[in-house]
Short mmCIF file of C-alpha atoms in Angstrom, two decimals:
data_model
loop_
_atom_site.label_atom_id
_atom_site.label_comp_id
_atom_site.label_asym_id
_atom_site.label_seq_id
_atom_site.Cartn_x
_atom_site.Cartn_y
_atom_site.Cartn_z
CA MET F 1 -71.88 185.52 -206.34
CA LYS F 2 -71.38 183.35 -203.78
CA ARG F 3 -72.32 186.00 -201.24
CA PHE F 4 -75.18 186.04 -202.87
CA TRP F 5 -76.10 182.22 -202.35
CA TRP F 6 -75.98 182.28 -198.75
CA PHE F 7 -78.05 185.55 -198.15
CA LEU F 8 -80.56 183.29 -200.23
CA ILE F 9 -80.86 180.76 -197.69
CA PRO F 10 -82.64 182.33 -194.60
CA LEU F 11 -85.10 183.23 -197.43
CA LEU F 12 -85.90 179.84 -198.70
CA VAL F 13 -86.77 178.66 -195.11
CA PHE F 14 -88.38 181.53 -194.55
CA ALA F 15 -90.54 180.72 -197.59
CA VAL F 16 -90.32 176.95 -197.20
CA LEU F 17 -92.13 178.16 -193.00
CA VAL F 18 -94.56 180.23 -194.38
CA PHE F 19 -96.28 178.04 -196.52
CA PHE F 20 -96.62 175.81 -193.64
CA LEU F 21 -97.78 178.19 -191.38
CA ALA F 22 -99.85 179.86 -193.65
CA LYS F 23 -101.41 176.10 -195.29
CA GLY F 24 -102.42 175.29 -191.93
CA LEU F 25 -104.52 178.78 -191.03
CA THR F 26 -107.19 176.72 -192.91
CA LYS F 27 -107.13 173.94 -192.13
CA ASP F 28 -109.74 173.21 -189.18
CA PRO F 29 -108.03 171.97 -186.04
CA SER F 30 -110.49 170.58 -184.60
CA TYR F 31 -110.79 168.36 -187.76
CA VAL F 32 -109.85 165.10 -187.25
CA PRO F 33 -109.75 161.83 -189.79
CA SER F 34 -111.75 159.05 -189.38
CA PRO F 35 -110.58 155.96 -189.43
CA LEU F 36 -113.43 154.17 -190.81
CA VAL F 37 -113.86 155.62 -194.26
CA GLY F 38 -113.24 152.94 -196.35
CA LYS F 39 -114.16 149.83 -193.97
CA PRO F 40 -118.07 148.92 -192.70
CA ALA F 41 -120.62 150.90 -191.36
CA PRO F 42 -121.04 150.16 -187.74
CA THR F 43 -123.85 147.83 -187.12
CA PHE F 44 -126.34 148.62 -184.54
CA ASP F 45 -130.01 148.29 -184.15
CA LEU F 46 -131.97 151.79 -182.38
CA PRO F 47 -136.04 151.84 -181.98
CA GLN F 48 -136.90 154.38 -184.24
CA LEU F 49 -137.30 158.41 -182.60
CA GLN F 50 -141.40 158.55 -183.77
CA ASP F 51 -142.19 155.15 -183.13
CA PRO F 52 -140.18 153.15 -180.53
CA LYS F 53 -142.24 149.65 -182.27
CA GLN F 54 -140.38 149.91 -184.89
CA ARG F 55 -136.56 149.76 -184.97
CA PHE F 56 -133.37 150.69 -187.52
CA ALA F 57 -130.04 148.84 -188.72
CA PRO F 58 -128.05 149.82 -191.28
CA GLU F 59 -128.44 146.76 -192.86
CA ASP F 60 -131.53 147.09 -193.50
CA LEU F 61 -130.25 149.26 -196.37
CA LYS F 62 -127.98 146.99 -198.67
CA GLY F 63 -127.85 147.33 -201.20
CA ARG F 64 -128.59 150.89 -201.47
CA VAL F 65 -126.82 154.13 -201.01
CA TRP F 66 -127.73 156.43 -198.22
CA LEU F 67 -126.77 159.12 -195.83
CA LEU F 68 -126.61 158.62 -191.57
CA ASN F 69 -126.31 162.34 -190.49
CA VAL F 70 -125.66 162.84 -186.61
CA TRP F 71 -128.19 165.16 -185.07
CA ALA F 72 -129.78 166.45 -182.01
CA SER F 73 -132.27 168.90 -181.45
CA TRP F 74 -129.97 170.68 -178.38
CA CYS F 75 -127.29 171.00 -181.45
CA VAL F 76 -126.78 174.39 -182.65
CA SER F 77 -125.06 173.17 -185.83
CA CYS F 78 -127.55 171.37 -186.52
CA ARG F 79 -130.27 173.86 -186.76
CA ALA F 80 -127.74 175.74 -189.63
CA GLU F 81 -127.18 172.64 -191.81
CA HIS F 82 -131.00 172.03 -191.77
CA PRO F 83 -132.21 173.59 -194.16
CA VAL F 84 -129.34 171.87 -196.37
CA LEU F 85 -130.76 169.18 -195.06
CA ILE F 86 -134.44 169.82 -196.11
CA ASP F 87 -132.87 170.52 -199.49
CA PHE F 88 -130.87 167.59 -199.84
CA ALA F 89 -133.70 165.09 -199.30
CA ARG F 90 -135.71 166.96 -201.42
CA THR F 91 -133.35 167.01 -204.55
CA HIS F 92 -132.10 163.29 -203.85
CA PRO F 93 -135.46 161.19 -203.46
CA ASP F 94 -133.58 158.09 -204.42
CA VAL F 95 -131.02 158.05 -202.08
CA PRO F 96 -132.35 157.46 -198.12
CA LEU F 97 -130.64 160.65 -195.79
CA ILE F 98 -131.82 158.27 -192.36
CA GLY F 99 -131.09 160.85 -189.55
CA LEU F 100 -129.42 159.52 -185.84
CA ASP F 101 -130.52 161.63 -183.12
CA TYR F 102 -128.04 161.46 -180.60
CA LYS F 103 -127.97 161.78 -177.05
CA ASP F 104 -130.86 163.49 -177.25
CA GLN F 105 -134.64 162.97 -174.93
CA ARG F 106 -137.70 162.34 -176.74
CA PRO F 107 -139.63 165.24 -177.18
CA ASP F 108 -137.31 167.75 -177.33
CA ALA F 109 -136.26 165.96 -180.28
CA LEU F 110 -139.62 165.72 -182.07
CA ALA F 111 -140.69 169.57 -181.31
CA TRP F 112 -137.05 170.21 -182.65
CA LEU F 113 -138.35 167.72 -186.20
CA LYS F 114 -142.31 168.97 -185.75
CA GLN F 115 -140.41 173.10 -185.68
CA HIS F 116 -138.17 172.34 -188.41
CA GLY F 117 -139.40 170.23 -190.79
CA ASN F 118 -138.70 166.40 -191.29
CA PRO F 119 -135.69 165.86 -194.21
CA TYR F 120 -135.32 162.38 -192.36
CA VAL F 121 -137.02 159.04 -194.06
CA LEU F 122 -137.46 157.56 -189.81
CA SER F 123 -134.40 158.80 -187.47
CA ALA F 124 -132.79 155.04 -184.71
CA PHE F 125 -133.03 157.28 -181.43
CA ASP F 126 -129.23 156.56 -179.49
CA THR F 127 -130.56 158.35 -175.69
CA ASP F 128 -127.40 156.99 -173.97
CA GLY F 129 -124.45 157.60 -177.92
CA ARG F 130 -123.83 154.24 -177.54
CA VAL F 131 -123.74 153.83 -180.96
CA GLY F 132 -122.37 157.63 -181.28
CA ILE F 133 -119.64 156.39 -180.35
CA ASP F 134 -119.37 153.37 -182.40
CA TYR F 135 -119.19 155.52 -185.28
CA GLY F 136 -116.12 157.41 -183.72
CA VAL F 137 -118.80 160.58 -183.47
CA TYR F 138 -117.18 163.30 -181.37
CA GLY F 139 -118.75 166.62 -182.91
CA VAL F 140 -122.58 166.52 -183.84
CA PRO F 141 -123.86 166.77 -186.85
CA GLU F 142 -121.49 164.36 -188.10
CA THR F 143 -122.43 162.99 -192.10
CA TYR F 144 -121.79 159.64 -193.44
CA VAL F 145 -121.63 158.18 -196.70
CA ILE F 146 -122.33 154.29 -196.61
CA ASP F 147 -122.83 152.40 -199.94
CA GLN F 148 -124.08 149.61 -200.94
CA ALA F 149 -121.82 146.89 -199.30
CA GLY F 150 -122.24 149.13 -196.19
CA ILE F 151 -118.88 150.55 -196.19
CA ILE F 152 -118.04 153.66 -195.34
CA ARG F 153 -116.88 155.80 -198.43
CA TYR F 154 -116.80 159.02 -196.79
CA LYS F 155 -117.66 160.79 -193.62
CA HIS F 156 -118.34 165.16 -193.34
CA VAL F 157 -117.57 166.57 -189.73
CA GLY F 158 -119.68 169.61 -188.76
CA PRO F 159 -122.86 170.60 -190.57
CA LEU F 160 -123.21 170.22 -194.46
CA THR F 161 -122.89 173.00 -195.98
CA THR F 162 -124.60 173.42 -200.08
CA GLU F 163 -120.49 173.93 -201.07
CA VAL F 164 -120.31 170.26 -199.38
CA VAL F 165 -123.09 168.46 -201.18
CA ASN F 166 -122.51 170.16 -204.79
CA LYS F 167 -118.58 169.72 -204.81
CA LEU F 168 -117.55 165.99 -202.62
CA ILE F 169 -121.20 164.55 -202.03
CA ASP F 170 -122.67 164.26 -205.31
CA PRO F 171 -119.95 163.63 -207.37
CA MET F 172 -119.34 160.56 -204.97
CA LEU F 173 -122.69 159.53 -205.30
CA LYS F 174 -122.79 160.04 -208.71
CA GLY F 175 -119.74 157.59 -208.13
CA LEU F 176 -121.24 155.09 -206.51
CA LYS F 177 -124.75 153.80 -208.53
CA MET O 1 -105.98 155.62 -142.71
CA LYS O 2 -106.66 154.25 -146.71
CA GLY O 3 -106.40 150.32 -145.71
CA LEU O 4 -109.49 151.22 -143.12
CA ILE O 5 -111.21 153.01 -146.19
CA LYS O 6 -110.72 149.50 -148.35
CA TYR O 7 -111.06 146.89 -145.85
CA LEU O 8 -114.87 149.56 -145.29
CA VAL O 9 -115.75 149.39 -148.30
CA ALA O 10 -114.72 145.10 -148.79
CA LEU O 11 -117.05 144.82 -145.35
CA VAL O 12 -120.01 146.50 -146.55
CA LEU O 13 -119.78 144.56 -150.14
CA VAL O 14 -120.21 141.24 -147.75
CA THR O 15 -122.70 142.29 -145.76
CA SER O 16 -125.03 139.98 -147.00
CA SER O 17 -127.73 140.81 -144.98
CA GLY O 18 -127.14 144.57 -144.78
CA VAL O 19 -129.16 146.71 -146.74
CA TYR O 20 -125.84 148.19 -148.53
CA ALA O 21 -125.67 145.00 -150.20
CA ALA O 22 -129.70 144.70 -151.45
CA GLU O 23 -127.32 147.54 -154.35
CA ALA O 24 -124.11 146.49 -155.86
CA LEU O 25 -120.66 148.39 -155.41
CA PRO O 26 -121.09 151.35 -158.45
CA LEU O 27 -118.53 150.70 -160.21
CA ALA O 28 -117.19 153.83 -159.98
CA GLN O 29 -116.35 152.38 -156.24
CA ASN O 30 -114.19 149.81 -157.54
CA PRO O 31 -110.90 150.75 -157.39
CA VAL O 32 -108.57 148.21 -159.46
CA VAL O 33 -110.60 150.10 -162.44
CA GLU O 34 -110.54 153.20 -161.29
CA THR O 35 -107.00 153.49 -161.18
CA ARG O 36 -107.20 151.35 -164.90
CA LEU O 37 -108.98 153.73 -166.47
CA ASN O 38 -106.73 156.42 -165.23
CA ALA O 39 -103.95 154.89 -166.24
CA ILE O 40 -105.74 155.00 -169.43
CA SER O 41 -107.07 158.41 -170.80
CA GLU O 42 -103.89 159.95 -169.21
CA ASN O 43 -102.45 158.71 -172.13
CA LEU O 44 -105.43 159.74 -174.23
CA ARG O 45 -107.16 162.67 -175.49
CA CYS O 46 -110.62 164.76 -175.31
CA LEU O 47 -111.37 165.28 -178.96
CA VAL O 48 -113.43 167.74 -178.17
CA CYS O 49 -111.06 169.83 -176.10
CA GLN O 50 -108.47 168.65 -178.48
CA ASN O 51 -105.27 170.13 -174.78
CA GLU O 52 -106.95 167.79 -172.07
CA SER O 53 -106.52 163.74 -171.88
CA LEU O 54 -109.66 161.80 -171.74
CA ALA O 55 -109.02 161.39 -167.76
CA GLY O 56 -109.33 165.87 -167.29
CA SER O 57 -111.71 166.91 -169.70
CA ARG O 58 -115.54 167.11 -168.29
CA ALA O 59 -116.52 167.43 -171.81
CA ASP O 60 -119.97 165.45 -172.13
CA LEU O 61 -117.76 162.90 -174.64
CA ALA O 62 -115.09 161.80 -172.40
CA GLU O 63 -117.08 161.08 -170.17
CA ASP O 64 -118.72 159.07 -172.02
CA LEU O 65 -115.66 157.29 -174.22
CA ARG O 66 -114.88 157.12 -170.33
CA ARG O 67 -118.05 155.38 -168.88
CA GLU O 68 -117.62 152.72 -172.41
CA VAL O 69 -113.94 152.44 -170.93
CA ARG O 70 -115.65 151.52 -166.90
CA HIS O 71 -117.91 149.21 -169.02
CA LEU O 72 -114.52 147.55 -170.98
CA ILE O 73 -112.24 146.95 -167.84
CA GLU O 74 -114.84 145.83 -166.32
CA SER O 75 -115.54 142.52 -168.74
CA GLY O 76 -112.29 142.29 -168.38
CA ARG O 77 -110.27 143.04 -171.60
CA SER O 78 -106.88 144.02 -171.46
CA ASP O 79 -105.05 147.74 -171.74
CA LYS O 80 -104.55 147.21 -175.60
CA GLU O 81 -107.69 145.59 -176.37
CA ILE O 82 -109.71 148.73 -174.33
CA ILE O 83 -106.64 151.19 -176.64
CA ASP O 84 -107.65 149.50 -179.61
CA PHE O 85 -111.07 150.22 -179.38
CA LEU O 86 -110.70 153.81 -179.38
CA VAL O 87 -108.00 153.69 -182.03
CA SER O 88 -110.37 151.64 -184.64
CA ARG O 89 -113.28 154.49 -184.18
CA TYR O 90 -111.20 158.03 -183.41
CA GLY O 91 -107.70 157.17 -185.15
CA ASP O 92 -104.49 158.00 -183.60
CA TYR O 93 -104.98 161.49 -183.38
CA VAL O 94 -106.62 159.46 -179.52
CA LEU O 95 -103.18 158.78 -178.46
CA TYR O 96 -101.23 161.51 -177.34
CA ASP O 97 -98.18 158.70 -178.15
CA PRO O 98 -98.47 158.07 -182.04
CA PRO O 99 -97.05 155.02 -183.08
CA PHE O 100 -94.00 155.39 -185.46
CA LYS O 101 -95.85 154.19 -189.20
CA SER O 102 -94.96 156.71 -192.15
CA SER O 103 -98.52 159.35 -191.32
CA THR O 104 -96.26 160.04 -188.56
CA LEU O 105 -92.70 159.72 -189.61
CA LEU O 106 -92.44 163.96 -189.87
CA LEU O 107 -93.99 164.34 -186.53
CA TRP O 108 -90.36 161.98 -184.74
CA VAL O 109 -88.59 162.08 -187.23
CA GLY O 110 -89.27 165.39 -188.16
CA PRO O 111 -86.99 167.90 -185.29
CA PHE O 112 -83.85 165.63 -185.70
CA LEU O 113 -84.18 166.88 -189.32
CA LEU O 114 -84.13 170.41 -188.19
CA LEU O 115 -81.75 169.95 -185.45
CA THR O 116 -78.63 168.23 -187.90
CA GLY O 117 -80.16 170.92 -190.93
CA GLY O 118 -79.82 173.97 -187.82
CA LEU O 119 -76.31 171.83 -186.43
CA VAL O 120 -74.49 171.78 -190.49
CA GLY O 121 -75.61 175.69 -191.03
CA LEU O 122 -73.39 176.49 -187.13
CA VAL O 123 -70.71 174.13 -188.83
CA LEU O 124 -70.27 175.74 -191.50
CA PHE O 125 -70.88 179.75 -190.75
CA LEU O 126 -68.33 178.76 -188.32
CA ARG O 127 -66.12 177.40 -190.63
CA ARG O 128 -66.30 180.28 -192.92
CA ARG O 129 -66.07 182.87 -189.44
CA SER O 130 -63.04 181.24 -188.44
CA ARG O 131 -61.19 180.90 -191.57
CA GLN O 132 -61.81 184.85 -191.98
CA GLY O 133 -60.63 184.85 -187.85
CA LEU O 134 -63.17 184.96 -185.50
CA VAL O 135 -64.45 188.46 -185.25
CA ASP O 136 -65.02 190.60 -188.33
CA GLU O 137 -63.24 193.43 -189.10
CA GLU O 138 -67.04 195.39 -189.50
CA ASP O 139 -68.40 193.40 -186.76
CA VAL O 140 -65.85 195.53 -184.22
CA PRO O 141 -67.98 198.77 -183.73
CA PRO O 142 -65.59 201.80 -183.93
CA MET O 143 -63.17 202.23 -180.60
CA GLN O 144 -63.76 205.93 -178.96
CA ALA O 145 -60.69 207.71 -177.76
CA ASN O 146 -61.49 207.31 -174.63
CA ALA O 147 -63.01 203.94 -173.63
CA ALA O 148 -61.05 200.90 -173.25
CA PRO O 149 -59.61 198.82 -174.97
CA VAL O 150 -61.60 196.00 -176.15
CA VAL O 151 -60.04 192.83 -175.24
CA PRO O 152 -59.45 190.23 -177.43
CA VAL O 153 -61.06 186.75 -177.37
CA PRO O 154 -58.07 183.93 -177.47
CA ARG O 155 -59.27 181.87 -180.06
CA GLY O 156 -58.96 178.47 -179.52
CA THR O 157 -61.38 179.47 -175.97
CA GLY O 158 -64.61 180.86 -178.64
CA ARG O 159 -63.98 177.44 -180.73
CA TRP O 160 -64.04 175.16 -177.84
CA LEU O 161 -66.74 177.05 -176.40
CA VAL O 162 -68.80 176.33 -179.68
CA TRP O 163 -68.07 172.59 -179.92
CA LEU O 164 -69.24 172.59 -176.37
CA ILE O 165 -72.83 173.92 -177.32
CA MET O 166 -73.27 171.42 -179.95
CA VAL O 167 -72.40 168.84 -177.70
CA LEU O 168 -74.47 170.69 -175.09
CA ILE O 169 -77.45 171.76 -176.77
CA PRO O 170 -78.75 168.30 -178.56
CA LEU O 171 -77.97 166.70 -175.30
CA GLY O 172 -79.44 168.54 -172.76
CA GLY O 173 -83.06 168.24 -175.45
CA GLY O 174 -82.51 164.61 -175.59
CA LEU O 175 -82.47 164.43 -171.59
CA VAL O 176 -84.90 166.28 -171.68
CA TYR O 177 -86.92 164.28 -173.52
CA LEU O 178 -86.07 160.97 -171.99
CA ASN O 179 -87.67 162.52 -168.39
CA VAL O 180 -91.09 164.26 -170.19
CA GLY O 181 -91.19 161.66 -172.92
CA ASN O 182 -91.74 158.64 -173.71
CA VAL O 183 -89.17 156.78 -175.71
CA ALA O 184 -91.25 153.03 -175.46
CA ALA O 185 -94.12 155.01 -177.53
CA LEU O 186 -92.24 154.66 -180.89
CA ASN O 187 -92.92 151.19 -181.15
CA PRO O 188 -97.29 150.66 -180.87
CA ALA O 189 -97.11 147.35 -179.25
CA ASN O 190 -94.81 148.86 -176.31
CA VAL O 191 -97.28 151.19 -175.65
CA LYS O 192 -98.58 150.03 -171.86
CA PRO O 193 -100.49 153.43 -169.78
CA ALA O 194 -100.36 151.00 -167.23
CA PRO O 195 -99.00 147.12 -166.32
CA ASP O 196 -102.24 144.87 -165.53
CA PRO O 197 -102.23 143.78 -161.97
CA ASN O 198 -103.66 140.74 -162.68
CA VAL O 199 -100.80 139.95 -164.75
CA MET O 200 -98.88 141.78 -161.42
CA VAL O 201 -100.47 139.70 -158.98
CA ALA O 202 -100.07 136.42 -160.65
CA ARG O 203 -96.61 137.05 -160.85
CA LEU O 204 -96.49 137.82 -157.48
CA GLN O 205 -97.93 134.08 -156.70
CA ALA O 206 -95.98 132.74 -158.73
CA LYS O 207 -92.97 133.55 -157.24
CA LEU O 208 -94.00 132.96 -154.32
CA ASP O 209 -95.73 129.78 -154.93
CA ALA O 210 -91.39 128.76 -156.37
CA ASN O 211 -90.41 130.06 -153.15
CA PRO O 212 -92.89 130.42 -149.80
CA ASP O 213 -90.39 131.85 -147.20
CA ASP O 214 -91.92 135.44 -147.38
CA PRO O 215 -94.35 136.61 -145.08
CA ALA O 216 -93.78 140.52 -146.50
CA GLY O 217 -94.90 139.42 -150.04
CA TRP O 218 -97.96 136.72 -149.05
CA GLN O 219 -98.80 140.10 -147.08
CA LEU O 220 -98.88 141.96 -149.70
CA LEU O 221 -100.41 139.04 -151.95
CA ALA O 222 -102.97 139.26 -150.20
CA ARG O 223 -103.52 142.69 -149.73
CA ALA O 224 -103.75 142.64 -153.79
CA TYR O 225 -106.33 139.73 -153.81
CA MET O 226 -108.64 142.36 -151.09
CA VAL O 227 -108.39 145.18 -153.28
CA MET O 228 -108.73 143.32 -156.66
CA ASN O 229 -112.08 141.00 -154.61
CA ARG O 230 -110.80 137.87 -154.97
CA PRO O 231 -111.26 137.07 -151.07
CA GLU O 232 -110.71 133.55 -151.68
CA ASP O 233 -107.16 134.48 -153.06
CA ALA O 234 -106.77 136.11 -149.91
CA VAL O 235 -107.60 134.34 -147.28
CA LYS O 236 -105.41 130.90 -148.63
CA ALA O 237 -102.03 133.91 -149.32
CA PHE O 238 -103.35 134.57 -145.85
CA SER O 239 -102.69 130.92 -144.31
CA HIS O 240 -99.27 130.86 -145.16
CA ILE O 241 -98.20 133.26 -143.04
CA GLN O 242 -99.88 132.07 -139.72
CA PRO O 243 -97.78 132.32 -137.11
CA GLU O 244 -96.45 135.85 -138.13
CA ILE O 245 -100.20 136.65 -137.92
CA LYS O 246 -100.73 135.16 -134.47
CA LYS O 247 -98.60 137.90 -133.37
CA GLN O 248 -100.01 141.38 -134.75
CA PRO O 249 -103.36 142.05 -134.12
CA PRO O 250 -103.96 144.41 -137.31
CA LEU O 251 -102.74 141.34 -138.80
CA MET O 252 -105.32 139.58 -137.70
CA ALA O 253 -108.03 141.94 -138.78
CA ASP O 254 -106.67 142.01 -142.46
CA TYR O 255 -106.98 137.85 -142.34
CA ALA O 256 -110.83 138.42 -140.11
CA GLU O 257 -111.90 140.87 -143.12
CA ALA O 258 -111.02 138.14 -146.18
CA LEU O 259 -112.91 134.91 -143.68
CA ALA O 260 -115.95 137.04 -143.89
CA ALA O 261 -115.78 138.88 -147.37
CA ALA O 262 -115.04 134.50 -148.34
CA GLY O 263 -117.59 133.80 -146.74
CA ASP O 264 -116.20 131.99 -143.68
CA LEU O 265 -117.86 134.36 -141.29
CA LYS O 266 -117.08 131.87 -138.10
CA GLY O 267 -113.08 131.89 -139.01
CA ALA O 268 -114.05 135.66 -139.15
CA GLN O 269 -115.33 135.80 -135.60
CA ILE O 270 -112.19 134.14 -133.86
CA TRP O 271 -109.61 136.22 -135.39
CA ILE O 272 -111.36 139.07 -134.23
CA ASN O 273 -111.63 137.54 -130.36
CA ASN O 274 -107.72 136.27 -130.62
CA ALA O 275 -106.79 140.17 -131.36
CA LEU O 276 -109.62 141.62 -129.23
CA LYS O 277 -107.59 139.29 -125.70
CA GLN O 278 -104.27 140.73 -127.07
CA GLY O 279 -106.36 143.90 -126.55
CA SER O 280 -105.96 145.36 -129.82
CA GLN O 281 -107.23 148.80 -130.50
CA ASP O 282 -106.82 148.15 -133.86
CA PRO O 283 -110.31 150.36 -135.39
CA LYS O 284 -109.76 147.81 -138.04
CA VAL O 285 -110.23 144.75 -135.28
CA LEU O 286 -113.08 147.09 -133.46
CA PHE O 287 -115.45 147.66 -136.53
CA LEU O 288 -115.08 144.08 -137.82
CA ALA O 289 -115.78 143.14 -134.28
CA GLY O 290 -118.98 145.34 -134.48
CA GLY O 291 -119.85 144.24 -138.37
CA LEU O 292 -119.83 141.22 -137.19
CA ALA O 293 -121.77 141.59 -133.56
CA PHE O 294 -124.19 143.25 -136.53
CA GLU O 295 -124.41 140.45 -138.72
CA GLY O 296 -124.89 138.33 -135.72
CA ALA O 297 -128.01 140.85 -135.21
CA ASN O 298 -126.50 142.47 -131.90
CA TYR O 299 -127.01 145.70 -132.72
CA LYS O 300 -126.24 146.70 -129.21
CA LEU O 301 -122.59 145.81 -129.24
CA ALA O 302 -121.93 146.70 -133.00
CA ILE O 303 -122.63 150.33 -131.32
CA GLN O 304 -120.60 149.77 -128.38
CA TYR O 305 -117.62 148.68 -130.80
CA TRP O 306 -118.08 151.40 -134.22
CA GLU O 307 -118.48 153.98 -130.87
CA ARG O 308 -114.91 153.24 -130.09
CA VAL O 309 -113.68 153.39 -133.99
CA ILE O 310 -115.53 156.78 -134.24
CA LYS O 311 -112.63 157.86 -131.04
CA ILE O 312 -109.89 156.58 -132.28
CA VAL O 313 -110.35 157.79 -135.73
CA GLY O 314 -112.60 161.26 -134.66
CA PRO O 315 -115.99 161.14 -136.15
CA ASP O 316 -114.96 164.41 -139.37
CA SER O 317 -112.75 161.71 -140.64
CA GLN O 318 -114.01 159.84 -144.32
CA GLU O 319 -114.03 156.70 -141.73
CA GLY O 320 -115.71 157.87 -138.99
CA LYS O 321 -118.45 159.41 -141.32
CA PHE O 322 -118.57 156.19 -142.84
CA VAL O 323 -118.92 154.13 -139.14
CA GLN O 324 -121.47 156.60 -138.19
CA GLU O 325 -123.48 155.63 -141.16
CA ASN O 326 -123.35 152.39 -140.40
CA MET O 327 -123.56 153.43 -136.60
CA ALA O 328 -127.30 154.88 -137.36
CA GLU O 329 -128.51 151.71 -139.25
CA ALA O 330 -127.30 150.01 -136.20
CA LYS O 331 -129.71 152.16 -134.25
CA ALA O 332 -132.28 151.66 -136.70
CA ARG O 333 -132.27 148.59 -136.03
CA LEU O 334 -132.48 148.54 -132.70
CA LYS O 335 -135.70 150.05 -132.53
#
């Protein structure tokens, strides 16, 4: 009987190891948790993409729940995400979707929106990427949910999918209202 | 020769009427900033290519972040403030040496737990075995008819070997970590990639003020001030060792360089003349002589001195090329 237990120990160790390795496989190694969640959204004041004379600052949307979506015309995943954003803008008229055009050229960005459609209420034009650094952007596209008090509630790295919108963002927006 | 380059850069900085004076020194050329930038970014992880440090990565974001760190250094932030700036945006993840706190507990303690578990297991196993006799009967291969008889291992030796291995493995691991790892990183307050040059220089200054009879110290301090772009302080440091300077033409050149950088061209000329009178062939003396002649609009003389510099350092060296550029400028002015 005693021998039997001894034999079980390596098996247990092996099971634990398999559990952690399997868990590791399901995780995205490029995902870096953001320290900004739960903190006030960094402030900025940038010209708008479509009309450089007009500016946008996050304070403009104080009192409202809104989404900040970091995108660029050179970003391939943004192309994949785009239909989801168009759909989001159509189904969520009460949640302003603001773009942050990150390290882009104005003509390229404008042509991109013209070709694929513009889901954004407006896009702020961050040509040198400095605002991106304040937001901890390290891989476009990224999406931030910002609440009435201007606090970042959620950050999504990588393209939004319908699943993410339905399972994560929608319940969060409901909770914030 | 490295000193010459530094000095050349400094001279270019101060030549008030030269073409180079029109544009500020690019940030990338300020050696103090670059040294600190490298020291800081060596210990930070690039978020895009996660196995590379911020210093080594060529990713777009890494370049942006280096630019940002450079600006922060320029604006006089301390290393800790700069690291906090990045951690507040990208999290502890950017640190190659994560601080010891609840979320990193497993990271720091895990290996020791595994090691302890392994050792305990080993001890239990070996005890059981030695109680049963060192070698189980089943483990001994069946003897062949004409094989040499198996030499029995004396019990004592085997046990000693086991204990030796058990001590050596953790000890070796610890030694490797002490060499390769960073024990100080356990406490986030200790994570300082590089000592702040401002602090080091201030310490040296205080030490020398208390104990001024240290020519080598003053020389070091003066050079540090020159690299840090503080020529007035360098002149002050040099003034403590005037007797030594009078004996050594290369030191005269250093002093003249500091004087020129601080705006005292006349003083610089006096020391350079002194050095020339002593027949100095030091390239720095000659280069400065040329520079001062250039400042006095005596371009012909400047070219003569610079030609001598090139003869010494060689036209293809970095310094030689730099001098040639200056000569081309002087020649252009002659016309």
